Backbone as ProteinMPNN parsed JSONL, in Angstrom:
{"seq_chain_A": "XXXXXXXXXXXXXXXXXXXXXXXXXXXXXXXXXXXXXXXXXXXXXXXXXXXXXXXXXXXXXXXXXXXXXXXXXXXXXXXXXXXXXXXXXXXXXXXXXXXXXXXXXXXXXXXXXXXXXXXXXXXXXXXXXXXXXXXXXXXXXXXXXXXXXXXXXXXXXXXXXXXXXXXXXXXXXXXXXXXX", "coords_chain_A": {"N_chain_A": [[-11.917, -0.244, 9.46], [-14.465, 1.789, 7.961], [-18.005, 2.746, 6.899], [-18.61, 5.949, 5.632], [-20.737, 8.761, 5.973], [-22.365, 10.369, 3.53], [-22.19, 11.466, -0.205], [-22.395, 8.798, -2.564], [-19.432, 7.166, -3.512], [-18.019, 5.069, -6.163], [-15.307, 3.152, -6.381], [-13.49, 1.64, -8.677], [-11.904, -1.234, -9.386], [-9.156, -2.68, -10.989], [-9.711, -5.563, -11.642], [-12.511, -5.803, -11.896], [-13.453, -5.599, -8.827], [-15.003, -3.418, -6.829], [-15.125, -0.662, -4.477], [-17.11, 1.001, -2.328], [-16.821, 4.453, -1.578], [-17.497, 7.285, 0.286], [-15.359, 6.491, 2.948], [-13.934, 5.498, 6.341], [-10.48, 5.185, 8.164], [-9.232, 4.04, 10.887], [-7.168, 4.073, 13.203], [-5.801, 2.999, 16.126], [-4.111, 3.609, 19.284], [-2.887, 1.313, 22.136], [-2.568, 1.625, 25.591], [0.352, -0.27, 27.062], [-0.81, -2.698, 29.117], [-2.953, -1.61, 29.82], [-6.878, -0.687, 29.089], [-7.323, 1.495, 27.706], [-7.406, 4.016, 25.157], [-4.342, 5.07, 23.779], [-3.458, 7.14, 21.984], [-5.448, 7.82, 18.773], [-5.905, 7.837, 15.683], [-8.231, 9.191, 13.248], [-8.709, 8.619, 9.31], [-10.101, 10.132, 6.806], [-11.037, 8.58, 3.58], [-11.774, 9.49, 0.501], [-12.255, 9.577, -3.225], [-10.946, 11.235, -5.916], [-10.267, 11.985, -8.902], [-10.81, 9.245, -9.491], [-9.558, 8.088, -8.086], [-8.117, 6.917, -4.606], [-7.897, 9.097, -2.062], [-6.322, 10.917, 0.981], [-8.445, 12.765, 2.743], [-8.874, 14.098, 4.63], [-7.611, 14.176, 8.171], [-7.399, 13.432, 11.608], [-5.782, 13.089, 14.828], [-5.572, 12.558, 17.727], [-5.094, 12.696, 21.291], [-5.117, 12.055, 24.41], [-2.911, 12.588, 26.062], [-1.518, 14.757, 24.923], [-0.362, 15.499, 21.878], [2.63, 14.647, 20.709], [5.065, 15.302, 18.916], [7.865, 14.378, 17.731], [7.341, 11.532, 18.608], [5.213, 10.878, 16.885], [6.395, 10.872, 14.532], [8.268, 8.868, 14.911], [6.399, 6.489, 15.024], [4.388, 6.545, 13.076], [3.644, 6.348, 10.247], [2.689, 8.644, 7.676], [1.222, 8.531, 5.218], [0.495, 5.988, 5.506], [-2.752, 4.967, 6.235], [-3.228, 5.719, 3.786], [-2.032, 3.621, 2.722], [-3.229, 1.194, 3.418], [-6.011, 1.36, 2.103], [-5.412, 2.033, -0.556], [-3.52, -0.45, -1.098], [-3.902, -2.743, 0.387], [-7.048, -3.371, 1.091], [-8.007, -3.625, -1.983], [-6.612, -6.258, -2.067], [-7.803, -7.493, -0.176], [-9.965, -7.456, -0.819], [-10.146, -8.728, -3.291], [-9.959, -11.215, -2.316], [-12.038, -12.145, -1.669], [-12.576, -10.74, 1.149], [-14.348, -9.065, 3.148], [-13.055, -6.154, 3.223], [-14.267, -4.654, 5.607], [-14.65, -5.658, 7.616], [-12.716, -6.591, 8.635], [-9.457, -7.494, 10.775], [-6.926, -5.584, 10.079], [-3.446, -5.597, 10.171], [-1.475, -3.714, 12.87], [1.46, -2.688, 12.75], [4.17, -2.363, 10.859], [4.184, -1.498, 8.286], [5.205, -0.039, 5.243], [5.087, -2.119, 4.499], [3.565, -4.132, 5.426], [1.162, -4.066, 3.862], [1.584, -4.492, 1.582], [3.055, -7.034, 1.538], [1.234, -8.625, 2.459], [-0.129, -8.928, -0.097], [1.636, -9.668, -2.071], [3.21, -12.143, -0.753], [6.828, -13.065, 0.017], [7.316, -15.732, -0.961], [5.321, -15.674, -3.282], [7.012, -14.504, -5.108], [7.699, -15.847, -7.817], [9.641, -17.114, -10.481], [8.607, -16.95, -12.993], [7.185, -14.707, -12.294], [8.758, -12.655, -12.125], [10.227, -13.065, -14.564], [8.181, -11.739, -16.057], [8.205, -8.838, -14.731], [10.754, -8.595, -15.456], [10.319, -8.423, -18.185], [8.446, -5.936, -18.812], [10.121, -4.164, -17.615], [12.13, -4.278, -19.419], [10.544, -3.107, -21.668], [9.326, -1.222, -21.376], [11.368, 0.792, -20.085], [12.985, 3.924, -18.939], [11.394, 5.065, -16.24], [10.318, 2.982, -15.066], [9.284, 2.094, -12.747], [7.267, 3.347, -11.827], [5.208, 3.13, -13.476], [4.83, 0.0, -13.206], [4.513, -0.213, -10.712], [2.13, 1.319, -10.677], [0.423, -0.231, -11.171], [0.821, -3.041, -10.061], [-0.284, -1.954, -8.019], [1.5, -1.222, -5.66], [4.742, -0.234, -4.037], [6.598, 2.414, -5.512], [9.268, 2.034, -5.083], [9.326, -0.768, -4.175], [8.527, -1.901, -6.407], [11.184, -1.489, -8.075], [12.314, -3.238, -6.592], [11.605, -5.673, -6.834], [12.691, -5.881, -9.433], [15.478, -5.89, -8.794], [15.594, -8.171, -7.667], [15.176, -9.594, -10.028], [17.408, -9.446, -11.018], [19.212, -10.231, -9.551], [18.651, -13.271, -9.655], [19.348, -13.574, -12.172], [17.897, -13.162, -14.172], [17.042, -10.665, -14.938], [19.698, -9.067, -17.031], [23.822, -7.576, -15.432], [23.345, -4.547, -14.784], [25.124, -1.127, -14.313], [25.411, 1.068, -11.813], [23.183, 3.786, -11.913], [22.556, 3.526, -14.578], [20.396, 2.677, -16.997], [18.772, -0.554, -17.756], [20.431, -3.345, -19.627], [23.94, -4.422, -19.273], [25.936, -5.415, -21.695]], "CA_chain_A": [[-12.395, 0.613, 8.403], [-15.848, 2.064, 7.827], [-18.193, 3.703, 5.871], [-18.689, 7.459, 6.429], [-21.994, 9.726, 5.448], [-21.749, 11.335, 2.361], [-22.389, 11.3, -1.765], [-21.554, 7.702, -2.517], [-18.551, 7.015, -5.137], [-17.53, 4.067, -5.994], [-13.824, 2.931, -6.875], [-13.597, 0.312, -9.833], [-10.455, -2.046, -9.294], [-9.174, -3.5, -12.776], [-10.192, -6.527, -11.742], [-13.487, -6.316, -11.531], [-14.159, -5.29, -7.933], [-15.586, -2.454, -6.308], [-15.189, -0.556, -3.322], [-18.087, 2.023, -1.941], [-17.079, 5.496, -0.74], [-16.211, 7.622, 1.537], [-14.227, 5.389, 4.125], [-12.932, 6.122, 7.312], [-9.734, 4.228, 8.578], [-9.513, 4.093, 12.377], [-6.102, 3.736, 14.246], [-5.095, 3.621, 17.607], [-2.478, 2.903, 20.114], [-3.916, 1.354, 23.457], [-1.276, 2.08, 26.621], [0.432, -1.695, 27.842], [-1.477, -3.038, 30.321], [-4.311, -1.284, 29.724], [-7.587, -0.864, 27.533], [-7.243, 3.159, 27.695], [-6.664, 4.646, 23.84], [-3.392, 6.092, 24.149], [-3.526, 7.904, 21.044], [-6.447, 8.05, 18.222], [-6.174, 8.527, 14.348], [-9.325, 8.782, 12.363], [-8.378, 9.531, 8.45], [-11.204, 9.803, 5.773], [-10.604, 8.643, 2.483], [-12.56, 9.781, -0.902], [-12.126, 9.683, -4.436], [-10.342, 11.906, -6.778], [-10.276, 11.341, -10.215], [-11.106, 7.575, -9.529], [-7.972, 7.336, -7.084], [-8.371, 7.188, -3.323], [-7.199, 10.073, -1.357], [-6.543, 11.152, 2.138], [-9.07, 13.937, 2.509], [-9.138, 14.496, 6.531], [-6.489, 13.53, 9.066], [-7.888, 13.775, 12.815], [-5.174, 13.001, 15.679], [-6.092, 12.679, 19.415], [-4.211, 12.019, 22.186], [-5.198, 12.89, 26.096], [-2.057, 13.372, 27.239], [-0.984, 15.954, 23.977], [0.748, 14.966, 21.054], [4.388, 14.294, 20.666], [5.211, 15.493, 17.103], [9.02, 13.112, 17.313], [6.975, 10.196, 19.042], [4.006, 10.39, 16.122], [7.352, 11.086, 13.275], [8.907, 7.528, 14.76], [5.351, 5.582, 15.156], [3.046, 6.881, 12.659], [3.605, 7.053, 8.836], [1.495, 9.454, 7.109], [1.376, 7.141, 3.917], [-0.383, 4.415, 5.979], [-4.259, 5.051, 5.897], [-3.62, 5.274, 2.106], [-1.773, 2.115, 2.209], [-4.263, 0.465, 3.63], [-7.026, 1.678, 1.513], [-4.701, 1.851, -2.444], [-3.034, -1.686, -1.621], [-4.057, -4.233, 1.381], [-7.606, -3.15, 0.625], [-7.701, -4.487, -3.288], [-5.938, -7.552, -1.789], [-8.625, -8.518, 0.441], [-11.626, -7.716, -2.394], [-10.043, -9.848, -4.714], [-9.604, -12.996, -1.961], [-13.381, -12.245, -0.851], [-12.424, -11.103, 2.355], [-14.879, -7.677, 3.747], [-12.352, -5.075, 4.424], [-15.069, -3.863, 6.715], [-14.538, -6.624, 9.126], [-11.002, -7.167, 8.933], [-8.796, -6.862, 11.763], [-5.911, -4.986, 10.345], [-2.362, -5.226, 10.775], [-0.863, -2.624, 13.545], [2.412, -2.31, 12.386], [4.776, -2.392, 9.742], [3.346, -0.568, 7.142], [4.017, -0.241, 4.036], [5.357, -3.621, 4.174], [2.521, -5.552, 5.905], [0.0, -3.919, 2.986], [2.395, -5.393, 0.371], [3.046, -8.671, 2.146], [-0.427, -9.93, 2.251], [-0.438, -8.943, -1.348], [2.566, -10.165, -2.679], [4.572, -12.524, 0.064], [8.282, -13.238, -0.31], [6.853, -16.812, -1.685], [4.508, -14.881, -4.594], [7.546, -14.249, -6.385], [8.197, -16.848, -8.459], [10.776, -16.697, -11.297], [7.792, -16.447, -13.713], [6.464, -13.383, -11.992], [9.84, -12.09, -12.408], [10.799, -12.402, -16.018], [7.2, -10.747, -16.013], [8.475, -7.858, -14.19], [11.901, -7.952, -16.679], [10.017, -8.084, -19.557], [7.948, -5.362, -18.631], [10.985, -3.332, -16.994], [12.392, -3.849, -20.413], [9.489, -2.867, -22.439], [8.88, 0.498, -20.643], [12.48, 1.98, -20.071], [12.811, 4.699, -17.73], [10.146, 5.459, -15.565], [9.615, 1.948, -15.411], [8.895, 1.96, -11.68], [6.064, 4.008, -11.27], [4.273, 1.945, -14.293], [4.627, -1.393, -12.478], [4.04, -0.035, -9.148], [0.745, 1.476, -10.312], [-0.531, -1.511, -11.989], [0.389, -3.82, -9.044], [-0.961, -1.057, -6.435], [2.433, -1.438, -4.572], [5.06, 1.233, -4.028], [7.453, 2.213, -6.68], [10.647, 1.078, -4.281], [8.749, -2.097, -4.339], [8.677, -2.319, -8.255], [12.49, -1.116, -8.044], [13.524, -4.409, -5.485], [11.609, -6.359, -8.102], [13.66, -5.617, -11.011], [17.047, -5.839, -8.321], [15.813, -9.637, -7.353], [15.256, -10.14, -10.687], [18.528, -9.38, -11.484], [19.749, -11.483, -8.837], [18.658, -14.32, -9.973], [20.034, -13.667, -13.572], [16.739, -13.156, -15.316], [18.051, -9.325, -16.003], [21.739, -8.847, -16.539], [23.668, -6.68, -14.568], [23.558, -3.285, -14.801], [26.076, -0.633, -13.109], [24.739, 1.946, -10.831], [22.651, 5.005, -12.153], [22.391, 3.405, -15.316], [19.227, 1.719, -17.323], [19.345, -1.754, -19.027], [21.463, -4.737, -18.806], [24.61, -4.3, -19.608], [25.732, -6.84, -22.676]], "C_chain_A": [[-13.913, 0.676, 8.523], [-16.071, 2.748, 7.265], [-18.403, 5.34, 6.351], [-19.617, 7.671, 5.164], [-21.202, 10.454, 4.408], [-22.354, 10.959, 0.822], [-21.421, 9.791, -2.044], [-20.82, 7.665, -3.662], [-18.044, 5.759, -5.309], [-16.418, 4.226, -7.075], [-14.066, 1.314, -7.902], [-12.141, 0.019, -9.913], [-10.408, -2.842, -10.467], [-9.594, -4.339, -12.871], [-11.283, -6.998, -11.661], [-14.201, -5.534, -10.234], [-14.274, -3.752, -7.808], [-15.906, -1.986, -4.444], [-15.886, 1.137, -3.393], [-17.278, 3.544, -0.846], [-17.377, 6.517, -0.26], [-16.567, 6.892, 2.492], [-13.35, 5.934, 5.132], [-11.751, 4.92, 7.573], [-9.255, 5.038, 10.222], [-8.436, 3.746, 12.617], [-5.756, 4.063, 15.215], [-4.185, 2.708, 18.584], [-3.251, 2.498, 21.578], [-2.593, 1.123, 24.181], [-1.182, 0.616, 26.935], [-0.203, -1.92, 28.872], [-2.858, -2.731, 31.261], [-5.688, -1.119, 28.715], [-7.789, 0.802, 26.993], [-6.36, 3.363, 26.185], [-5.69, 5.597, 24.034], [-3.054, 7.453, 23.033], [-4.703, 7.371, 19.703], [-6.104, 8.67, 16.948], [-7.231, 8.244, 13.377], [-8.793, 9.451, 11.019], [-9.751, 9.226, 7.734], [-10.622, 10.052, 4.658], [-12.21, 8.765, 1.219], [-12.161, 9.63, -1.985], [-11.883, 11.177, -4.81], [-9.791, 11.756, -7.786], [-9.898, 9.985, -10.187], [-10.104, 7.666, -8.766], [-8.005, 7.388, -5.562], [-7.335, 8.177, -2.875], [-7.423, 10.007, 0.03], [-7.306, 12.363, 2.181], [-9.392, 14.939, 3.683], [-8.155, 13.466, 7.21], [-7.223, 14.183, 10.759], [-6.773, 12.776, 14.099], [-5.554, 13.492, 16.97], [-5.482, 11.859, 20.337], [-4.414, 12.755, 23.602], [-4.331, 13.655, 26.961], [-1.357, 14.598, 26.055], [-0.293, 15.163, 23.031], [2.292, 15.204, 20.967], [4.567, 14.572, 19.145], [6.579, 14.211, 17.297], [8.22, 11.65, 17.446], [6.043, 9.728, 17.602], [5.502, 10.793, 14.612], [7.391, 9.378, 13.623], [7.727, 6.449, 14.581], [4.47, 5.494, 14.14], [3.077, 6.951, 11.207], [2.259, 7.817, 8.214], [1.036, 9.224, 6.169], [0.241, 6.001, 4.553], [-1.456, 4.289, 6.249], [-4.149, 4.951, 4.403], [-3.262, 4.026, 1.33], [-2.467, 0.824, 2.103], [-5.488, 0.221, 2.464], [-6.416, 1.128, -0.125], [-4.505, 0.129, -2.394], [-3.402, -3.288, -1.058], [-5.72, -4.142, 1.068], [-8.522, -4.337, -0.604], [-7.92, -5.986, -2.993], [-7.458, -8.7, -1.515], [-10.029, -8.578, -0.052], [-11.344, -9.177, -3.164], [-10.02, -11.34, -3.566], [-11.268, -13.086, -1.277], [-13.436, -12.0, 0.382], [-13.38, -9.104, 2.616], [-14.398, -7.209, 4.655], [-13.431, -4.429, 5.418], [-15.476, -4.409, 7.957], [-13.622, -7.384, 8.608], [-10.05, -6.328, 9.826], [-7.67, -6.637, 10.902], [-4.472, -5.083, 10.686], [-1.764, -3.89, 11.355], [-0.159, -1.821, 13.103], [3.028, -2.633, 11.429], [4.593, -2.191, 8.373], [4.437, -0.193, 6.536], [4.055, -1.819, 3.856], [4.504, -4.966, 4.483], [1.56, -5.299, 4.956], [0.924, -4.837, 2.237], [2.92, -6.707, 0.731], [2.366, -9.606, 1.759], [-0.843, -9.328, 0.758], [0.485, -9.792, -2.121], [3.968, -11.174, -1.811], [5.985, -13.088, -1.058], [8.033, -14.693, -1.094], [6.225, -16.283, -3.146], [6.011, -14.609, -6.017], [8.315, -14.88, -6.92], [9.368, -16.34, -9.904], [10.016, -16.846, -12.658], [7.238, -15.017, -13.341], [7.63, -12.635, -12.539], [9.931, -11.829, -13.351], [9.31, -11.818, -16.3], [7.23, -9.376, -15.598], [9.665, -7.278, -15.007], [11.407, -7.293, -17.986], [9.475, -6.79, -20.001], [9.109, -3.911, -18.181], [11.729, -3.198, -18.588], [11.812, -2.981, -21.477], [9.546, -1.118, -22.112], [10.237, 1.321, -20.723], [12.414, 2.488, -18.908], [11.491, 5.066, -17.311], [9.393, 4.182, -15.254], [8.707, 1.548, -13.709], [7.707, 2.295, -11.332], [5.114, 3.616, -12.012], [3.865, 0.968, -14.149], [3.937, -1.056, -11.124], [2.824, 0.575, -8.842], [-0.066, 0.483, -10.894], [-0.687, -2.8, -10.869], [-0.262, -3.433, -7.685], [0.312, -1.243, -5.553], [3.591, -0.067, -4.715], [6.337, 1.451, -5.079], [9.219, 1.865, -6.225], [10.238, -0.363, -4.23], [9.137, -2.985, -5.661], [10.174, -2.651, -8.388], [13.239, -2.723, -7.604], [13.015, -5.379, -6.457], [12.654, -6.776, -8.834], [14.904, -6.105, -10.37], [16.109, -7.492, -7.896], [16.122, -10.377, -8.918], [16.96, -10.208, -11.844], [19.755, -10.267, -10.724], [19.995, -12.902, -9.401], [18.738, -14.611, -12.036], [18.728, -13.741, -14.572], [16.746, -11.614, -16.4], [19.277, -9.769, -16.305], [22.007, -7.905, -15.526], [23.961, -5.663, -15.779], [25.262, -2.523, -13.959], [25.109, 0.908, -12.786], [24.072, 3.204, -11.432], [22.32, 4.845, -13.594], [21.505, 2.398, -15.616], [19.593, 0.998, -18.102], [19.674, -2.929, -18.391], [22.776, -4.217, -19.839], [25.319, -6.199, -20.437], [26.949, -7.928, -22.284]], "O_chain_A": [[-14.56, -0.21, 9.082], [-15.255, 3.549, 6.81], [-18.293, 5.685, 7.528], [-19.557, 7.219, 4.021], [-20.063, 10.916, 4.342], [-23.092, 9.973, 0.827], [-20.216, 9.645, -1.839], [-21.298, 8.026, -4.737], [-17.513, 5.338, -4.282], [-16.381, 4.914, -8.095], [-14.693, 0.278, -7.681], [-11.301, 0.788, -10.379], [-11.327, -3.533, -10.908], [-10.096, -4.562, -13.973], [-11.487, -8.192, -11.439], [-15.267, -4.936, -10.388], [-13.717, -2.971, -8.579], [-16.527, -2.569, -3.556], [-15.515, 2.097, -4.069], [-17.253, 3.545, 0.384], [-18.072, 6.77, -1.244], [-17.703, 6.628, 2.885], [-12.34, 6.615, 4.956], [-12.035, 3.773, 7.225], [-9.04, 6.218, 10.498], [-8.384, 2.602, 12.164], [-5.38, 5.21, 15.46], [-3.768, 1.551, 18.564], [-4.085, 3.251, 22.081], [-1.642, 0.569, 23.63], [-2.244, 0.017, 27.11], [-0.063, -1.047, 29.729], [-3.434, -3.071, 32.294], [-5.525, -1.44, 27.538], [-8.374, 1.119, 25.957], [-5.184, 3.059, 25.983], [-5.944, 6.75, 24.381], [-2.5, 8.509, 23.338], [-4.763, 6.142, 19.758], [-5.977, 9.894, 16.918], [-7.209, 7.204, 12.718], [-8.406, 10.615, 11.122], [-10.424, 8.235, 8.018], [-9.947, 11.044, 4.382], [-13.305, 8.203, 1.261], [-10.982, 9.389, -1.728], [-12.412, 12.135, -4.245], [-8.638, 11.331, -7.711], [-8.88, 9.55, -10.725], [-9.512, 6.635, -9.083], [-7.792, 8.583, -5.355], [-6.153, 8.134, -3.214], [-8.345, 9.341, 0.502], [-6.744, 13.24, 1.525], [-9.913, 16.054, 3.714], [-7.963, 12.291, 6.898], [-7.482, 15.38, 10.885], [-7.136, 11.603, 14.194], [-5.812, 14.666, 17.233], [-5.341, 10.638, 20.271], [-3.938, 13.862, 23.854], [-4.437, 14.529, 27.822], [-0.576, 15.38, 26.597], [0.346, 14.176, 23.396], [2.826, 16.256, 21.316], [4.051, 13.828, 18.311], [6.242, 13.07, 16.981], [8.376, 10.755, 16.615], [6.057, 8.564, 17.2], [4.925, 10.964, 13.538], [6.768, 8.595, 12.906], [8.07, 5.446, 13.956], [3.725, 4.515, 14.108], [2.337, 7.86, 10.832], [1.078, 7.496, 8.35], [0.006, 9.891, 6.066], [-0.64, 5.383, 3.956], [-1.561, 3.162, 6.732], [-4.887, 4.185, 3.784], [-3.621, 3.517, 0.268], [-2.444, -0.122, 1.316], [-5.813, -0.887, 2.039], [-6.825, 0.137, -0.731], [-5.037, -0.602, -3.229], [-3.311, -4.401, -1.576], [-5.947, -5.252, 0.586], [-9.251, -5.306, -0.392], [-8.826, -6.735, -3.361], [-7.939, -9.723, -2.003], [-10.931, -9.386, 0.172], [-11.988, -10.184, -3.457], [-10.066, -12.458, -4.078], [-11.608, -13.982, -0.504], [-14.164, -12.729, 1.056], [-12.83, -8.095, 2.174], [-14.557, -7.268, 5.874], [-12.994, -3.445, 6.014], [-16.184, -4.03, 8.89], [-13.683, -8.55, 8.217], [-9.825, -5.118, 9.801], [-7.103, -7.726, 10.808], [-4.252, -4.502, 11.749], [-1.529, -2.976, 10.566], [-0.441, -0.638, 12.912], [2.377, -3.472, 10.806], [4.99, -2.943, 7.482], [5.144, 0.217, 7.457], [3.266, -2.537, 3.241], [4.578, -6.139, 4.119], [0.782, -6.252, 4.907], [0.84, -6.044, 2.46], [3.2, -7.426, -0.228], [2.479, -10.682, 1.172], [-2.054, -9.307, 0.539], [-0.011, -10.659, -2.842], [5.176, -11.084, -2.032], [6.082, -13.358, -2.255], [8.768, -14.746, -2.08], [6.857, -16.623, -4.146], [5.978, -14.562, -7.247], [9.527, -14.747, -6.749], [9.731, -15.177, -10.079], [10.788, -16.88, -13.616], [6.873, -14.269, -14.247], [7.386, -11.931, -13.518], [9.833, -10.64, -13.654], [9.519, -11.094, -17.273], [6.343, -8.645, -16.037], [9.804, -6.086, -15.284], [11.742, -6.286, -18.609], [9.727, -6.346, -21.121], [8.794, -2.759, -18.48], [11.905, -2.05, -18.996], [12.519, -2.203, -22.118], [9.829, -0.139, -22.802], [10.268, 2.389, -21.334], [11.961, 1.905, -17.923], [10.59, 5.346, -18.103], [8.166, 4.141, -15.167], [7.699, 0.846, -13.63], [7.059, 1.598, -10.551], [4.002, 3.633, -11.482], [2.791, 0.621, -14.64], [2.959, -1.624, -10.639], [2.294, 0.649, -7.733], [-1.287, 0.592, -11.004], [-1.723, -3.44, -10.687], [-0.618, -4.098, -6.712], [-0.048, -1.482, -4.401], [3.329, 0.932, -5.385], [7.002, 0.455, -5.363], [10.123, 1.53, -6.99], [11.188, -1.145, -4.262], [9.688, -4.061, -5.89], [10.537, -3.779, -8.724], [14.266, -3.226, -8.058], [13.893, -6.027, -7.026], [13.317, -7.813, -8.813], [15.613, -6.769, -11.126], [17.139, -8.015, -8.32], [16.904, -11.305, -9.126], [17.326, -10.765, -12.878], [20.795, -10.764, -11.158], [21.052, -13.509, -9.57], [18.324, -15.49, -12.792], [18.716, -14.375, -15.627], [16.603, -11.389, -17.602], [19.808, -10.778, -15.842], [21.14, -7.389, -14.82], [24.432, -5.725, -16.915], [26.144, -3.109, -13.332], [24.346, 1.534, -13.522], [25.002, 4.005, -11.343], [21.8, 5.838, -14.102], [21.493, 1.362, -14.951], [20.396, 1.248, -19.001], [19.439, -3.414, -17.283], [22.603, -3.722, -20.953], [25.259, -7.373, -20.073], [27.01, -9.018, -22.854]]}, "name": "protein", "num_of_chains": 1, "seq": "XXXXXXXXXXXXXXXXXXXXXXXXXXXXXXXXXXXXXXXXXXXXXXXXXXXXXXXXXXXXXXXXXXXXXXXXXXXXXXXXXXXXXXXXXXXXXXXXXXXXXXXXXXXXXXXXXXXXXXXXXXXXXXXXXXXXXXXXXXXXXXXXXXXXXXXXXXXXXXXXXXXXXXXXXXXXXXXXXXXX"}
């Protein structure tokens, strides 16, 4: 990541921190066995009503692009994932996204990882996530999932662990609640 020329804006994270932009995010693919960039994505992100956006997408590739190859390799989600959720992460642990190497692959799940690993969710976080899933009702996904910066299928597997482990009840399929 880096900064990019421009009118500076800064992003105010609930917690306190602050991140300066416009921000480029830099990805590329280097060919096995060599140090030759096999493909090249620069995106630039800005502000829009306080929320980071993608605002420029730039794709480069020597030998031409592959539209199926850049469908199976490339989410188009994942410069903003970087920026909305792994980002945050590494403000709040003191770590300068601006010299951090990056995870490659597995996006969205490696932003939300190093935010929230499979350890993080304790069975206090949980009935935190019930209580809250109760509280709200429908739409409850996209309320949690913008408050923890994570994605609202995220929020969703939440609520289904926490139902696992009997902190909801169950439900049955298409329907909100616990069933009594």
């Amino acid at each position: 990541m880096r900064r990019l020329d421009g009118p500076e804006q800064i992003w105010f994270l609930p917690d306190g921190e602050k991140l300066s932009f416009p921000v480029a995010l830099d990805i590329q693919s280097v060919a096995p066995g060599s140090r030759e960039v096999d493909w090249r994505i620069d995106a630039h992100m800005t502000l829009q009503n306080r929320v980071p956006i993608m605002a420029a997408l730039h794709i480069t590739n020597p030998s031409g692009i592959d539209p199926a190859h850049m469908k199976a390799f490339f989410r188009w989600e994942t410069p903003l994932d970087v920026v909305r959720i792994l980002v945050p992460d590494l403000l709040r642990r003191g770590v300068d996204p601006f010299d951090y190497n990056y995870p490659t692959r597995g996006f969205p799940d490696a932003a939300i990882q190093s935010r929230h690993p499979l350890s993080a969710l304790t069975d206090d976080f949980l009935r935190e996530i019930a209580d809250q899933y109760r509280a709200i009702g429908r739409g409850y996904s996209a309320k949690i999932a913008a408050e923890f910066g994570v994605s609202k299928r995220t929020a969703v597997s939440w609520v289904e662990k926490a139902r696992k482990k009997g902190i909801l009840g169950k439900t049955r399929p298409g329907k909100y609640g616990e069933d009594v």
